[in-house]
Amino acid sequence: MSSSDDIDNYGLATRGVLAGRRAEWTGTPGHPGAVVNPPVWRASTHLYPDMAALRAHPANEDGRFYYGRRGSPTQWALSEALTQLEGGAAGTVLYPSGVSAIAGVLLTVLRPGDVLLMTDNAYEPSRVMGRGLLKDLGIETRWFDPTDLAAFEAACCERTRCVLLESPGSLTMEVQDVPALAAAAKARGIVSVLDNTWASPLGFSGLKHGVDIVTMSLTKHVSGHSDCMMGSASAGAEWYRKLRLRSQGLGLVVSPDDASLMLRGLRTMKHRLEAETASALAIARWLEGRPEVARVLCPMLPGSPGHELWARDFTGGCGLFSFVLKGGTSAARDALIDALDLFGIGYSWGGFESLATPVDPASIRTASAWPLKGMDAQDCFGVRLSIGLEDTADLIADLERGLAAWAGAST
Ligand SMILES: Cc1ncc(COP(=O)(O)O)c(C=O)c1O
């Protein structure tokens, strides 16, 4: 949907409250804006009053009833709300998951024979897409060191059509110099795509930093409640039009019920992210002082890798960060995670509940090393924490139990 200027002057929390709530989507004729939230319009079939109206065939535009796959006011409201939060966006396409958003974008930009450059810290299913789906279509994927601009420039070739960035990387947390990478790509006619799930538009404005297309897994912060999956891609007018048509060509649609849940999550996202960020920072500081911990990988923490870029470019953080244990074994790390009561063990993040998972990127990275530069070779057992909305002191006490179990299992 097109962005409306009238809420652009408000702060991000206010925009999060107002976005997408058009009077015609939250009321009926004669009662515009009568309810707070856009109702759930469950509809595959859209009806025409007569044959003349059917033959007049509405144009393929947002906000025109046509058929269920083109959405209804519930989905239109969510996509408009995301557009209104994403500075510089002309529109937002919704996808059934974050992975399908990445696939939808890459299938819009790339053609057989093209080369895709992918940051080496990309989310693993993005890498799998490069090795599988894209390879099958005759598209080659090459990986580059996320923090090395010269390596990116050296990897570019005449066939490079697109670069996929992810900052911070959702396991190892390296922050990329996105403005420099986007500018270097633009100078070569390469389309830049950023997986901005970690920061969301509240913490990092991808398009305003020069990126062409920003994707997000809404499953994480936007839902915020671990009960719904969806993805999005936002862009300026030209790419938005192409993304929308390719998504229609692929027959993609999200359910109005899920869109309604996402709209609900969006209203409180800024406050959830702020609370999680504050708690994550306190926990990261505490971990930094622990003898069992070799390195904390938390961009919000001064002294952590990528902090300078984060402080320069970002307006907010989130609850997701990692830490690396001082030596030890994989079994000792399992003992740590198993000893945690408040942290669930699960692959997602961004929900109200805290989660812990092991970080083992060594076998999947191809262009850069794990352990990261500056870390000792034996310090390779990482743990990723997604900090939720529990009391920080309770989470610290839980981690203290976990570290005691790690020490016991390490001797
Ligand atoms: C950085 C990142 N991007 C994309 C995704 C994919 O999102 P989804 O699970 O909604 O497909 C994830 C999921 O964990 C992620 O961490």
mmCIF file of C-alpha atoms in Angstrom, residues 154-362:
data_model
loop_
_atom_site.group_PDB
_atom_site.id
_atom_site.type_symbol
_atom_site.label_atom_id
_atom_site.label_comp_id
_atom_site.label_asym_id
_atom_site.label_seq_id
_atom_site.Cartn_x
_atom_site.Cartn_y
_atom_site.Cartn_z
ATOM 1 C CA ALA A 154 36.588 -8.177 -4.889
ATOM 2 C CA ALA A 155 33.756 -10.718 -5.128
ATOM 3 C CA CYS A 156 31.704 -8.557 -7.521
ATOM 4 C CA CYS A 157 31.765 -9.563 -11.172
ATOM 5 C CA GLU A 158 29.903 -8.629 -14.333
ATOM 6 C CA ARG A 159 27.221 -11.224 -13.621
ATOM 7 C CA THR A 160 26.568 -10.050 -10.046
ATOM 8 C CA ARG A 161 22.992 -8.872 -9.945
ATOM 9 C CA CYS A 162 22.137 -8.848 -6.243
ATOM 10 C CA VAL A 163 23.663 -8.804 -2.758
ATOM 11 C CA LEU A 164 21.905 -10.212 0.312
ATOM 12 C CA LEU A 165 22.933 -8.553 3.596
ATOM 13 C CA GLU A 166 21.951 -9.469 7.145
ATOM 14 C CA SER A 167 22.995 -7.165 9.953
ATOM 15 C CA PRO A 168 23.576 -8.123 12.673
ATOM 16 C CA GLY A 169 23.834 -11.765 11.569
ATOM 17 C CA SER A 170 21.288 -13.605 13.672
ATOM 18 C CA LEU A 171 23.767 -16.155 15.136
ATOM 19 C CA THR A 172 27.151 -14.476 15.323
ATOM 20 C CA MET A 173 25.926 -10.883 15.452
ATOM 21 C CA GLU A 174 28.488 -9.214 13.182
ATOM 22 C CA VAL A 175 27.245 -5.754 12.224
ATOM 23 C CA GLN A 176 27.786 -4.873 8.571
ATOM 24 C CA ASP A 177 28.608 -1.444 7.213
ATOM 25 C CA VAL A 178 25.291 -1.433 5.371
ATOM 26 C CA PRO A 179 25.509 2.144 3.992
ATOM 27 C CA ALA A 180 28.963 1.434 2.505
ATOM 28 C CA LEU A 181 27.942 -1.967 1.116
ATOM 29 C CA ALA A 182 24.704 -0.574 -0.350
ATOM 30 C CA ALA A 183 26.606 2.336 -1.943
ATOM 31 C CA ALA A 184 29.265 -0.011 -3.378
ATOM 32 C CA ALA A 185 26.497 -2.221 -4.791
ATOM 33 C CA LYS A 186 24.618 0.730 -6.282
ATOM 34 C CA ALA A 187 27.778 2.003 -7.987
ATOM 35 C CA ARG A 188 27.980 -1.356 -9.807
ATOM 36 C CA GLY A 189 24.276 -1.615 -10.649
ATOM 37 C CA ILE A 190 23.836 -4.406 -8.067
ATOM 38 C CA VAL A 191 20.512 -4.611 -6.214
ATOM 39 C CA SER A 192 20.947 -4.639 -2.428
ATOM 40 C CA VAL A 193 18.595 -6.625 -0.188
ATOM 41 C CA LEU A 194 18.751 -6.509 3.609
ATOM 42 C CA ASP A 195 17.291 -9.076 6.001
ATOM 43 C CA ASN A 196 16.429 -6.558 8.738
ATOM 44 C CA THR A 197 14.672 -8.974 11.088
ATOM 45 C CA TRP A 198 16.987 -8.256 14.058
ATOM 46 C CA ALA A 199 16.482 -4.478 14.155
ATOM 47 C CA SER A 200 13.111 -4.049 12.415
ATOM 48 C CA PRO A 201 12.413 -0.584 10.980
ATOM 49 C CA LEU A 202 12.277 0.689 14.561
ATOM 50 C CA GLY A 203 15.994 0.000 15.053
ATOM 51 C CA PHE A 204 17.435 0.419 11.562
ATOM 52 C CA SER A 205 16.097 2.170 8.524
ATOM 53 C CA GLY A 206 17.383 0.056 5.622
ATOM 54 C CA LEU A 207 15.974 2.041 2.702
ATOM 55 C CA LYS A 208 17.176 5.330 4.197
ATOM 56 C CA HIS A 209 20.661 3.811 4.439
ATOM 57 C CA GLY A 210 20.658 3.078 0.709
ATOM 58 C CA VAL A 211 19.343 -0.483 0.530
ATOM 59 C CA ASP A 212 16.925 -1.259 -2.323
ATOM 60 C CA ILE A 213 14.710 -3.882 -0.643
ATOM 61 C CA VAL A 214 14.269 -4.673 3.069
ATOM 62 C CA THR A 215 12.889 -8.017 4.241
ATOM 63 C CA MET A 216 11.769 -9.044 7.686
ATOM 64 C CA SER A 217 10.520 -12.172 9.388
ATOM 65 C CA LEU A 218 7.394 -10.804 11.082
ATOM 66 C CA THR A 219 7.334 -14.104 12.988
ATOM 67 C CA LYS A 220 9.838 -12.556 15.403
ATOM 68 C CA HIS A 221 9.350 -9.039 16.800
ATOM 69 C CA VAL A 222 6.166 -8.039 14.984
ATOM 70 C CA SER A 223 4.205 -11.058 16.174
ATOM 71 C CA GLY A 224 6.106 -10.936 19.471
ATOM 72 C CA HIS A 225 3.953 -13.728 20.919
ATOM 73 C CA SER A 226 5.333 -16.883 19.265
ATOM 74 C CA ASP A 227 2.011 -17.889 17.763
ATOM 75 C CA CYS A 228 2.088 -16.770 14.149
ATOM 76 C CA MET A 229 4.368 -16.785 11.073
ATOM 77 C CA MET A 230 4.766 -14.247 8.279
ATOM 78 C CA GLY A 231 7.354 -12.263 6.327
ATOM 79 C CA SER A 232 7.489 -8.935 4.526
ATOM 80 C CA ALA A 233 9.440 -7.038 1.895
ATOM 81 C CA SER A 234 9.331 -3.239 1.682
ATOM 82 C CA ALA A 235 10.754 -1.115 -1.125
ATOM 83 C CA GLY A 236 10.475 2.056 -3.177
ATOM 84 C CA ALA A 237 7.872 2.287 -5.948
ATOM 85 C CA GLU A 238 9.698 0.403 -8.713
ATOM 86 C CA TRP A 239 10.778 -2.620 -6.715
ATOM 87 C CA TYR A 240 7.512 -2.708 -4.775
ATOM 88 C CA ARG A 241 5.577 -3.066 -8.039
ATOM 89 C CA LYS A 242 7.830 -5.887 -9.245
ATOM 90 C CA LEU A 243 7.785 -7.699 -5.881
ATOM 91 C CA ARG A 244 4.006 -7.500 -5.743
ATOM 92 C CA LEU A 245 3.556 -8.903 -9.262
ATOM 93 C CA ARG A 246 6.040 -11.756 -8.653
ATOM 94 C CA SER A 247 4.313 -12.618 -5.392
ATOM 95 C CA GLN A 248 0.976 -12.691 -7.202
ATOM 96 C CA GLY A 249 2.546 -14.866 -9.897
ATOM 97 C CA LEU A 250 3.659 -17.313 -7.222
ATOM 98 C CA GLY A 251 0.126 -17.333 -5.775
ATOM 99 C CA LEU A 252 1.289 -16.165 -2.361
ATOM 100 C CA VAL A 253 -1.219 -14.883 0.169
ATOM 101 C CA VAL A 254 -1.368 -14.545 3.960
ATOM 102 C CA SER A 255 -4.460 -15.272 6.013
ATOM 103 C CA PRO A 256 -6.477 -12.364 7.435
ATOM 104 C CA ASP A 257 -6.449 -14.039 10.856
ATOM 105 C CA ASP A 258 -2.642 -14.031 10.880
ATOM 106 C CA ALA A 259 -2.543 -10.457 9.569
ATOM 107 C CA SER A 260 -4.795 -9.423 12.452
ATOM 108 C CA LEU A 261 -2.443 -11.096 14.974
ATOM 109 C CA MET A 262 0.504 -9.284 13.380
ATOM 110 C CA LEU A 263 -1.308 -5.944 13.609
ATOM 111 C CA ARG A 264 -1.935 -6.621 17.295
ATOM 112 C CA GLY A 265 1.753 -7.361 17.865
ATOM 113 C CA LEU A 266 2.832 -4.280 15.941
ATOM 114 C CA ARG A 267 1.004 -1.920 18.319
ATOM 115 C CA THR A 268 3.245 -2.820 21.283
ATOM 116 C CA MET A 269 6.433 -3.669 19.379
ATOM 117 C CA LYS A 270 8.376 -0.515 20.267
ATOM 118 C CA HIS A 271 7.813 -0.952 23.999
ATOM 119 C CA ARG A 272 8.548 -4.689 23.891
ATOM 120 C CA LEU A 273 11.767 -4.074 21.967
ATOM 121 C CA GLU A 274 12.876 -1.377 24.399
ATOM 122 C CA ALA A 275 12.213 -3.583 27.418
ATOM 123 C CA GLU A 276 13.982 -6.571 25.817
ATOM 124 C CA THR A 277 16.929 -4.410 24.758
ATOM 125 C CA ALA A 278 17.409 -3.004 28.264
ATOM 126 C CA SER A 279 17.221 -6.474 29.801
ATOM 127 C CA ALA A 280 19.538 -7.990 27.155
ATOM 128 C CA LEU A 281 22.098 -5.251 27.734
ATOM 129 C CA ALA A 282 22.064 -5.821 31.510
ATOM 130 C CA ILE A 283 22.459 -9.585 30.990
ATOM 131 C CA ALA A 284 25.216 -9.075 28.399
ATOM 132 C CA ARG A 285 27.106 -6.865 30.885
ATOM 133 C CA TRP A 286 26.702 -9.483 33.597
ATOM 134 C CA LEU A 287 27.931 -12.265 31.278
ATOM 135 C CA GLU A 288 30.912 -10.140 30.274
ATOM 136 C CA GLY A 289 32.081 -10.177 33.891
ATOM 137 C CA ARG A 290 31.778 -13.957 34.292
ATOM 138 C CA PRO A 291 34.945 -16.087 34.290
ATOM 139 C CA GLU A 292 33.228 -18.839 32.262
ATOM 140 C CA VAL A 293 32.558 -16.473 29.334
ATOM 141 C CA ALA A 294 35.213 -15.782 26.676
ATOM 142 C CA ARG A 295 33.261 -13.261 24.588
ATOM 143 C CA VAL A 296 29.883 -11.597 24.517
ATOM 144 C CA LEU A 297 28.575 -10.945 21.008
ATOM 145 C CA CYS A 298 26.024 -8.194 21.593
ATOM 146 C CA PRO A 299 26.188 -5.172 19.269
ATOM 147 C CA MET A 300 24.504 -2.933 21.855
ATOM 148 C CA LEU A 301 27.340 -3.590 24.340
ATOM 149 C CA PRO A 302 30.322 -1.193 24.160
ATOM 150 C CA GLY A 303 33.435 -3.247 23.390
ATOM 151 C CA SER A 304 31.474 -6.011 21.643
ATOM 152 C CA PRO A 305 32.274 -6.617 17.926
ATOM 153 C CA GLY A 306 30.314 -4.229 15.713
ATOM 154 C CA HIS A 307 29.331 -1.856 18.516
ATOM 155 C CA GLU A 308 30.726 1.230 16.746
ATOM 156 C CA LEU A 309 28.698 0.569 13.589
ATOM 157 C CA TRP A 310 25.646 -0.208 15.676
ATOM 158 C CA ALA A 311 26.011 3.066 17.610
ATOM 159 C CA ARG A 312 26.519 4.958 14.340
ATOM 160 C CA ASP A 313 23.614 3.537 12.330
ATOM 161 C CA PHE A 314 20.978 2.033 14.628
ATOM 162 C CA THR A 315 18.207 3.694 16.607
ATOM 163 C CA GLY A 316 17.365 0.644 18.696
ATOM 164 C CA GLY A 317 18.279 -2.925 19.564
ATOM 165 C CA CYS A 318 16.510 -6.118 20.524
ATOM 166 C CA GLY A 319 16.811 -9.034 22.919
ATOM 167 C CA LEU A 320 18.823 -11.337 20.641
ATOM 168 C CA PHE A 321 22.546 -11.811 21.286
ATOM 169 C CA SER A 322 25.126 -14.571 21.734
ATOM 170 C CA PHE A 323 28.014 -15.379 24.037
ATOM 171 C CA VAL A 324 30.932 -17.748 23.718
ATOM 172 C CA LEU A 325 32.156 -20.011 26.514
ATOM 173 C CA LYS A 326 35.792 -20.185 27.539
ATOM 174 C CA GLY A 327 36.754 -23.527 26.028
ATOM 175 C CA GLY A 328 34.715 -26.469 27.277
ATOM 176 C CA THR A 329 32.904 -29.109 25.300
ATOM 177 C CA SER A 330 29.695 -29.460 23.386
ATOM 178 C CA ALA A 331 28.337 -31.701 26.182
ATOM 179 C CA ALA A 332 29.157 -29.045 28.809
ATOM 180 C CA ARG A 333 27.266 -26.463 26.770
ATOM 181 C CA ASP A 334 24.301 -28.866 26.539
ATOM 182 C CA ALA A 335 24.436 -29.130 30.355
ATOM 183 C CA LEU A 336 24.277 -25.332 30.601
ATOM 184 C CA ILE A 337 21.230 -25.050 28.346
ATOM 185 C CA ASP A 338 19.500 -28.034 29.964
ATOM 186 C CA ALA A 339 19.957 -26.473 33.422
ATOM 187 C CA LEU A 340 17.980 -23.348 32.463
ATOM 188 C CA ASP A 341 14.409 -23.208 33.771
ATOM 189 C CA LEU A 342 13.176 -19.920 32.321
ATOM 190 C CA PHE A 343 14.827 -20.150 28.896
ATOM 191 C CA GLY A 344 13.031 -22.446 26.478
ATOM 192 C CA ILE A 345 15.098 -24.401 23.950
ATOM 193 C CA GLY A 346 13.869 -23.422 20.504
ATOM 194 C CA TYR A 347 14.967 -21.967 17.196
ATOM 195 C CA SER A 348 12.863 -18.842 17.083
ATOM 196 C CA TRP A 349 13.291 -15.478 18.820
ATOM 197 C CA GLY A 350 11.591 -12.128 19.375
ATOM 198 C CA GLY A 351 8.767 -13.572 21.499
ATOM 199 C CA PHE A 352 7.788 -12.483 25.020
ATOM 200 C CA GLU A 353 9.491 -15.606 26.408
ATOM 201 C CA SER A 354 13.250 -16.133 26.620
ATOM 202 C CA LEU A 355 14.982 -18.820 24.586
ATOM 203 C CA ALA A 356 18.472 -20.353 24.404
ATOM 204 C CA THR A 357 20.069 -22.303 21.565
ATOM 205 C CA PRO A 358 23.610 -23.468 20.718
ATOM 206 C CA VAL A 359 25.597 -21.516 18.109
ATOM 207 C CA ASP A 360 27.717 -23.727 15.830
ATOM 208 C CA PRO A 361 28.386 -21.895 12.566
ATOM 209 C CA ALA A 362 31.863 -23.363 11.853
#
